[in-house]
Amino acid sequence: MTAVAVRTLRTVLGPLAATAVRGPALAHEHLALDLRRAGDGAAALDPAADGPAVTAELAALREEFGLSLVVELTCRGMGRDAAALARISQDCAVPVVAGTGWYHEGFHPAEVARADVAELAATLIAEIEGGIGATGIRPGVIGEVGSHGDRPSEPEARSLLAAARAATATGLSVSTHAGLGRGGRAQLELLTAAGLAPHRVCVGHQDLLDDRAAHRELAAAGAYVAFDTVGKQHYRSDAVRLRLLLALLEAGYADRALLSCDVSRRGYLSTRGGQGYGHLFRSFLPRLRAAGVGEDLIDLMTRRNVLRFLTGAEADTDAGTGTGTDPGAGLVEEEGR
């Protein structure tokens, strides 16, 4: 009998075997961040003011739905607070993976402007290997590394190239921010040209782009396609998200889809009247089920794909997370489609 290799995730509380993640994961969230310098005073999740509400929401999701992992993509220049992430993870008993890298140009700190690609990559590698500041907490993913528009700006290209170099040097994967879903193909081309394998890339916010062909192109290239703003109805309705995701599944790319809510301001918290981190489980997944999507595919998109992305495994059995079932198994065509 051949033993399955145990792959390890880097969480804010230390190493965690991928096999220990038995319930769903949120692939793109924020638990502590500060984007208020753009002039929006509500664009923050303050650990002191909002931390208890964040903790309570995650703990409730662990109890109700078995939430087993959160990928937290607040990176450099976004008000990242690794110590707060560790406190939240400890208190809610949900493992959290922290990120590193640089967001889009509007939030680049001065260090990006004065450094070349090699210097930026060295900064990321030092943080990945030595920990975030004095906390010693090591990032487990690079992201969300951002760009806006159809092609990255020059500073954004440098930060993306640095992310690719750091990823190939350390074995981490890269999760991107594609503003309003645009520019994903350009991001992927830049990252893979720098030597990063496409299955180590998750292209973000694709549910904000009503372009099924673009989604299929990214998935066919081997990248993960993030439907990660579920519930943000002012950007795109969940009805459109559902239609786009079903099209991706029907095209045979369930093994490339990642799902999350991207809670990124206090107004999104359920205690503030927002949809909260649980919108995916309470609203969107029931709609997927009603459309005929089976439980194996839901587990694939909410657990096994996340683990495969983080660890670099290219099949369920490689991550020790499943039985290697066909990604298309369990999908029933929606009535009337």
Short mmCIF file of C-alpha atoms in Angstrom, two decimals:
data_model
loop_
_atom_site.label_atom_id
_atom_site.label_comp_id
_atom_site.label_asym_id
_atom_site.label_seq_id
_atom_site.Cartn_x
_atom_site.Cartn_y
_atom_site.Cartn_z
CA MET A 1 0.00 0.00 0.00
CA THR A 2 1.43 3.39 -1.00
CA ALA A 3 1.43 6.00 1.76
CA VAL A 4 -0.05 9.39 0.97
CA ALA A 5 2.33 12.27 1.64
CA VAL A 6 1.14 14.58 4.41
CA ARG A 7 1.24 18.19 3.28
CA THR A 8 1.43 20.97 5.82
CA LEU A 9 -0.26 24.34 5.88
CA ARG A 10 1.35 27.33 7.55
CA THR A 11 -1.21 28.87 9.88
CA VAL A 12 -0.86 31.78 12.29
CA LEU A 13 -0.78 29.28 15.16
CA GLY A 14 1.78 26.99 13.54
CA PRO A 15 1.93 24.08 11.10
CA LEU A 16 -1.28 22.21 10.32
CA ALA A 17 -1.57 19.00 8.32
CA ALA A 18 -3.89 19.40 5.34
CA THR A 19 -5.54 16.14 6.40
CA ALA A 20 -6.73 17.90 9.57
CA VAL A 21 -8.97 20.23 7.55
CA ARG A 22 -12.16 18.20 7.43
CA GLY A 23 -14.72 20.95 6.87
CA PRO A 24 -15.11 23.86 4.47
CA ALA A 25 -12.65 26.73 4.07
CA LEU A 26 -13.05 30.37 3.11
CA ALA A 27 -10.49 31.02 0.39
CA HIS A 28 -10.34 34.85 0.48
CA GLU A 29 -11.24 36.83 3.58
CA HIS A 30 -10.05 39.68 5.77
CA LEU A 31 -10.19 39.60 9.55
CA ALA A 32 -8.13 42.72 10.30
CA LEU A 33 -7.29 45.45 7.78
CA ASP A 34 -7.20 49.19 7.26
CA LEU A 35 -7.82 50.72 3.81
CA ARG A 36 -9.15 54.03 5.13
CA ARG A 37 -6.50 56.24 3.57
CA ALA A 38 -8.46 56.08 0.30
CA GLY A 39 -10.94 58.43 1.96
CA ASP A 40 -13.45 55.76 3.00
CA GLY A 41 -13.64 55.81 6.79
CA ALA A 42 -15.52 52.50 6.94
CA ALA A 43 -12.99 50.53 4.89
CA ALA A 44 -11.49 48.80 7.89
CA LEU A 45 -11.78 45.92 10.31
CA ASP A 46 -10.19 47.18 13.51
CA PRO A 47 -8.93 44.38 15.78
CA ALA A 48 -9.92 46.25 18.94
CA ALA A 49 -13.37 47.41 17.82
CA ASP A 50 -14.34 44.64 15.40
CA GLY A 51 -12.24 41.67 16.56
CA PRO A 52 -14.85 40.28 18.96
CA ALA A 53 -17.54 40.33 16.25
CA VAL A 54 -15.21 38.70 13.73
CA THR A 55 -14.30 36.02 16.27
CA ALA A 56 -17.93 35.36 17.14
CA GLU A 57 -18.94 35.00 13.49
CA LEU A 58 -16.18 32.51 12.73
CA ALA A 59 -16.87 30.50 15.88
CA ALA A 60 -20.56 30.30 14.94
CA LEU A 61 -19.67 29.09 11.45
CA ARG A 62 -17.39 26.44 12.92
CA GLU A 63 -20.26 25.20 15.08
CA GLU A 64 -22.96 25.36 12.41
CA PHE A 65 -21.10 24.43 9.22
CA GLY A 66 -17.79 22.97 10.39
CA LEU A 67 -15.69 25.90 9.12
CA SER A 68 -12.16 24.57 9.30
CA LEU A 69 -9.87 27.16 7.66
CA VAL A 70 -9.76 30.82 6.68
CA VAL A 71 -7.27 32.17 4.13
CA GLU A 72 -6.69 35.77 5.24
CA LEU A 73 -5.33 37.87 2.36
CA THR A 74 -4.51 41.17 4.06
CA CYS A 75 -0.96 41.86 2.93
CA ARG A 76 1.65 44.59 3.27
CA GLY A 77 0.22 48.10 3.08
CA MET A 78 -3.32 46.94 3.93
CA GLY A 79 -3.14 47.30 7.70
CA ARG A 80 -2.18 43.68 8.28
CA ASP A 81 -2.00 42.63 11.96
CA ALA A 82 -0.55 39.16 12.38
CA ALA A 83 -0.83 39.19 16.17
CA ALA A 84 -4.55 39.99 15.90
CA LEU A 85 -5.00 37.11 13.47
CA ALA A 86 -3.40 34.75 15.98
CA ARG A 87 -5.72 35.97 18.75
CA ILE A 88 -8.80 35.61 16.57
CA SER A 89 -7.78 32.14 15.41
CA GLN A 90 -7.09 31.01 18.96
CA ASP A 91 -10.36 32.38 20.30
CA CYS A 92 -12.64 31.05 17.54
CA ALA A 93 -10.76 27.73 17.15
CA VAL A 94 -10.56 28.13 13.36
CA PRO A 95 -7.12 27.90 11.69
CA VAL A 96 -6.10 31.01 9.76
CA VAL A 97 -3.49 31.32 6.99
CA ALA A 98 -1.85 34.77 6.75
CA GLY A 99 -0.67 36.45 3.56
CA THR A 100 2.17 38.61 2.32
CA GLY A 101 2.86 40.63 -0.80
CA TRP A 102 1.51 43.95 -2.05
CA TYR A 103 -2.04 44.96 -2.97
CA HIS A 104 -2.75 47.15 -6.02
CA GLU A 105 -0.85 50.38 -6.67
CA GLY A 106 -3.27 52.65 -4.82
CA PHE A 107 -2.20 51.00 -1.56
CA HIS A 108 1.50 50.42 -2.21
CA PRO A 109 3.73 51.56 0.65
CA ALA A 110 6.87 53.55 -0.18
CA GLU A 111 9.00 50.40 -0.17
CA VAL A 112 7.56 49.37 -3.54
CA ALA A 113 8.51 52.60 -5.33
CA ARG A 114 12.15 52.44 -4.25
CA ALA A 115 12.86 48.75 -4.88
CA ASP A 116 13.44 46.58 -7.94
CA VAL A 117 11.99 43.11 -8.43
CA ALA A 118 14.92 41.33 -6.79
CA GLU A 119 14.73 43.56 -3.72
CA LEU A 120 10.98 43.15 -3.40
CA ALA A 121 11.29 39.38 -3.74
CA ALA A 122 13.98 39.34 -1.05
CA THR A 123 11.64 41.24 1.28
CA LEU A 124 8.91 38.65 0.79
CA ILE A 125 11.26 35.69 1.16
CA ALA A 126 12.66 37.11 4.40
CA GLU A 127 9.13 37.48 5.79
CA ILE A 128 8.05 34.02 4.62
CA GLU A 129 11.12 32.39 6.15
CA GLY A 130 11.56 34.56 9.24
CA GLY A 131 8.04 35.67 10.13
CA ILE A 132 6.01 38.87 10.07
CA GLY A 133 7.77 41.52 12.13
CA ALA A 134 8.47 40.49 15.70
CA THR A 135 5.58 38.01 15.79
CA GLY A 136 7.46 35.14 14.19
CA ILE A 137 4.20 34.26 12.37
CA ARG A 138 5.05 32.96 8.91
CA PRO A 139 2.78 33.68 5.94
CA GLY A 140 1.24 30.64 4.29
CA VAL A 141 0.26 32.30 1.02
CA ILE A 142 1.32 35.27 -1.10
CA GLY A 143 -1.61 37.58 -1.66
CA GLU A 144 -3.69 39.35 -2.36
CA VAL A 145 -1.22 40.71 -4.92
CA GLY A 146 -3.09 43.25 -6.96
CA SER A 147 -3.58 45.14 -10.17
CA HIS A 148 -6.32 47.29 -11.69
CA GLY A 149 -7.22 47.52 -15.33
CA ASP A 150 -6.55 45.19 -18.21
CA ARG A 151 -2.79 45.18 -17.59
CA PRO A 152 -0.79 45.79 -14.41
CA SER A 153 0.89 49.17 -14.01
CA GLU A 154 4.68 49.21 -13.79
CA PRO A 155 4.73 49.09 -9.94
CA GLU A 156 2.06 46.40 -9.96
CA ALA A 157 4.08 44.35 -12.47
CA ARG A 158 7.13 44.59 -10.22
CA SER A 159 5.14 43.43 -7.19
CA LEU A 160 3.63 40.54 -9.16
CA LEU A 161 7.03 39.48 -10.48
CA ALA A 162 8.42 39.64 -6.95
CA ALA A 163 5.54 37.47 -5.79
CA ALA A 164 6.34 34.90 -8.47
CA ARG A 165 10.02 34.82 -7.51
CA ALA A 166 9.20 34.49 -3.82
CA ALA A 167 6.65 31.77 -4.53
CA THR A 168 9.06 29.67 -6.56
CA ALA A 169 11.76 30.13 -3.89
CA THR A 170 9.59 29.22 -0.91
CA GLY A 171 6.91 26.89 -2.27
CA LEU A 172 3.96 29.16 -1.49
CA SER A 173 1.09 29.90 -3.87
CA VAL A 174 -0.04 33.32 -5.12
CA SER A 175 -3.56 34.73 -4.82
CA THR A 176 -4.30 37.88 -6.82
CA HIS A 177 -6.59 40.87 -6.68
CA ALA A 178 -7.93 41.58 -10.18
CA GLY A 179 -9.83 44.85 -9.89
CA LEU A 180 -13.48 44.20 -10.83
CA GLY A 181 -12.27 40.91 -12.31
CA ARG A 182 -10.28 42.58 -15.09
CA GLY A 183 -6.71 41.77 -16.09
CA GLY A 184 -6.63 38.21 -14.82
CA ARG A 185 -5.11 36.78 -17.97
CA ALA A 186 -2.36 39.43 -17.94
CA GLN A 187 -1.62 38.61 -14.31
CA LEU A 188 -1.39 34.90 -15.06
CA GLU A 189 0.84 35.45 -18.08
CA LEU A 190 3.23 37.60 -16.06
CA LEU A 191 3.39 35.15 -13.14
CA THR A 192 3.88 32.05 -15.27
CA ALA A 193 6.46 33.76 -17.50
CA ALA A 194 8.46 34.31 -14.30
CA GLY A 195 8.47 30.55 -13.69
CA LEU A 196 5.45 30.03 -11.44
CA ALA A 197 3.31 27.02 -12.32
CA PRO A 198 -0.28 28.00 -13.18
CA HIS A 199 -1.76 25.70 -10.51
CA ARG A 200 0.05 27.82 -7.91
CA VAL A 201 -2.00 30.87 -8.98
CA CYS A 202 -5.51 31.87 -7.95
CA VAL A 203 -6.90 34.77 -9.99
CA GLY A 204 -9.15 36.83 -7.77
CA HIS A 205 -12.60 38.43 -8.08
CA GLN A 206 -13.63 36.65 -11.26
CA ASP A 207 -17.26 36.66 -10.13
CA LEU A 208 -17.19 40.42 -10.76
CA LEU A 209 -16.48 39.78 -14.46
CA ASP A 210 -19.45 38.62 -16.52
CA ASP A 211 -17.30 36.77 -19.04
CA ARG A 212 -17.63 32.98 -19.12
CA ALA A 213 -14.97 32.68 -21.84
CA ALA A 214 -12.42 34.49 -19.67
CA HIS A 215 -13.14 32.14 -16.78
CA ARG A 216 -12.77 29.07 -18.97
CA GLU A 217 -9.50 30.41 -20.40
CA LEU A 218 -7.98 30.86 -16.94
CA ALA A 219 -9.15 27.43 -15.81
CA ALA A 220 -7.95 25.75 -19.00
CA ALA A 221 -4.53 27.30 -18.42
CA GLY A 222 -4.44 25.57 -15.03
CA ALA A 223 -5.08 28.50 -12.68
CA TYR A 224 -7.68 28.64 -9.95
CA VAL A 225 -10.64 30.94 -10.64
CA ALA A 226 -11.91 32.75 -7.55
CA PHE A 227 -15.59 33.50 -7.07
CA ASP A 228 -14.65 35.28 -3.89
CA THR A 229 -16.97 38.27 -3.49
CA VAL A 230 -20.12 36.23 -2.92
CA GLY A 231 -22.77 38.39 -1.30
CA LYS A 232 -21.41 41.74 -2.48
CA GLN A 233 -24.62 42.50 -4.32
CA HIS A 234 -23.76 46.16 -5.01
CA TYR A 235 -20.94 44.95 -7.26
CA ARG A 236 -22.64 41.96 -8.87
CA SER A 237 -25.80 40.07 -7.98
CA ASP A 238 -25.53 36.55 -6.64
CA ALA A 239 -27.90 35.49 -9.43
CA VAL A 240 -25.22 36.42 -11.96
CA ARG A 241 -22.52 34.77 -9.84
CA LEU A 242 -24.58 31.59 -9.79
CA ARG A 243 -25.03 31.65 -13.57
CA LEU A 244 -21.31 32.20 -14.16
CA LEU A 245 -20.24 29.51 -11.71
CA LEU A 246 -22.66 26.95 -13.15
CA ALA A 247 -21.23 27.68 -16.60
CA LEU A 248 -17.71 27.01 -15.30
CA LEU A 249 -18.83 23.75 -13.70
CA GLU A 250 -20.67 22.64 -16.82
CA ALA A 251 -17.51 23.30 -18.83
CA GLY A 252 -15.72 20.75 -16.60
CA TYR A 253 -13.68 23.07 -14.39
CA ALA A 254 -15.07 22.44 -10.91
CA ASP A 255 -11.53 21.54 -9.84
CA ARG A 256 -10.43 25.14 -10.56
CA ALA A 257 -13.10 27.05 -8.61
CA LEU A 258 -12.61 28.66 -5.20
CA LEU A 259 -15.39 30.36 -3.22
CA SER A 260 -15.42 33.06 -0.54
CA CYS A 261 -17.04 36.34 0.55
CA ASP A 262 -14.11 38.84 0.83
CA VAL A 263 -15.42 40.57 3.95
CA SER A 264 -13.34 43.74 3.85
CA ARG A 265 -15.10 46.38 5.97
CA ARG A 266 -17.03 46.49 9.21
CA GLY A 267 -20.29 47.16 7.37
CA TYR A 268 -20.12 43.64 5.92
CA LEU A 269 -20.15 42.03 9.37
CA SER A 270 -23.45 40.43 10.31
CA THR A 271 -23.46 42.36 13.60
CA ARG A 272 -23.40 45.56 11.53
CA GLY A 273 -26.26 44.43 9.31
CA GLY A 274 -24.07 43.01 6.54
CA GLN A 275 -23.98 39.60 4.90
CA GLY A 276 -21.12 38.37 7.08
CA TYR A 277 -18.66 35.55 6.52
CA GLY A 278 -21.51 33.07 6.57
CA HIS A 279 -23.31 34.31 3.46
CA LEU A 280 -21.59 31.66 1.36
CA PHE A 281 -22.94 28.85 3.55
CA ARG A 282 -26.34 30.27 4.41
CA SER A 283 -27.38 31.72 1.06
CA PHE A 284 -25.16 30.89 -1.92
CA LEU A 285 -24.45 27.21 -1.37
CA PRO A 286 -28.18 26.44 -0.90
CA ARG A 287 -28.77 28.08 -4.28
CA LEU A 288 -26.05 25.91 -5.81
CA ARG A 289 -27.68 22.82 -4.35
CA ALA A 290 -31.07 23.91 -5.68
CA ALA A 291 -29.46 24.23 -9.12
CA GLY A 292 -28.43 20.57 -8.94
CA VAL A 293 -24.83 20.78 -7.69
CA GLY A 294 -24.00 17.75 -5.56
CA GLU A 295 -22.26 17.61 -2.20
CA ASP A 296 -19.05 16.17 -3.62
CA LEU A 297 -18.63 19.19 -5.90
CA ILE A 298 -19.43 21.58 -3.07
CA ASP A 299 -16.78 19.89 -0.92
CA LEU A 300 -14.37 20.12 -3.85
CA MET A 301 -14.88 23.86 -4.26
CA THR A 302 -15.01 24.76 -0.56
CA ARG A 303 -12.35 22.41 0.86
CA ARG A 304 -10.28 20.22 -1.41
CA ASN A 305 -9.52 22.91 -4.01
CA VAL A 306 -8.40 25.31 -1.27
CA LEU A 307 -6.01 22.72 0.12
CA ARG A 308 -4.73 21.80 -3.33
CA PHE A 309 -4.09 25.47 -4.10
CA LEU A 310 -2.25 26.14 -0.85
CA THR A 311 -0.12 22.99 -0.95
CA GLY A 312 0.50 22.78 -4.69
CA ALA A 313 -1.09 19.35 -4.96
CA GLU A 314 -2.54 18.66 -8.41
CA ALA A 315 -4.94 15.89 -7.37
CA ASP A 316 -7.12 15.28 -4.34
CA THR A 317 -5.06 12.30 -3.23
CA ASP A 318 -1.86 14.39 -3.35
CA ALA A 319 -3.22 16.70 -0.67
CA GLY A 320 -4.56 13.82 1.39
CA THR A 321 -7.97 15.43 1.16
CA GLY A 322 -10.21 13.14 -0.84
CA THR A 323 -10.53 10.16 -3.06
CA GLY A 324 -9.54 11.64 -6.38
CA THR A 325 -13.06 11.75 -7.74
CA ASP A 326 -13.81 13.17 -11.15
CA PRO A 327 -14.18 16.98 -10.84
CA GLY A 328 -17.31 16.78 -12.95
CA ALA A 329 -19.00 14.10 -10.88
CA GLY A 330 -22.15 15.11 -9.04
CA LEU A 331 -23.14 18.00 -11.29
CA VAL A 332 -26.73 17.87 -12.44
CA GLU A 333 -27.71 20.18 -15.26
CA GLU A 334 -29.94 22.99 -14.05
CA GLU A 335 -33.52 22.57 -15.17
CA GLY A 336 -34.27 24.59 -18.29
CA ARG A 337 -30.62 25.32 -19.12
#
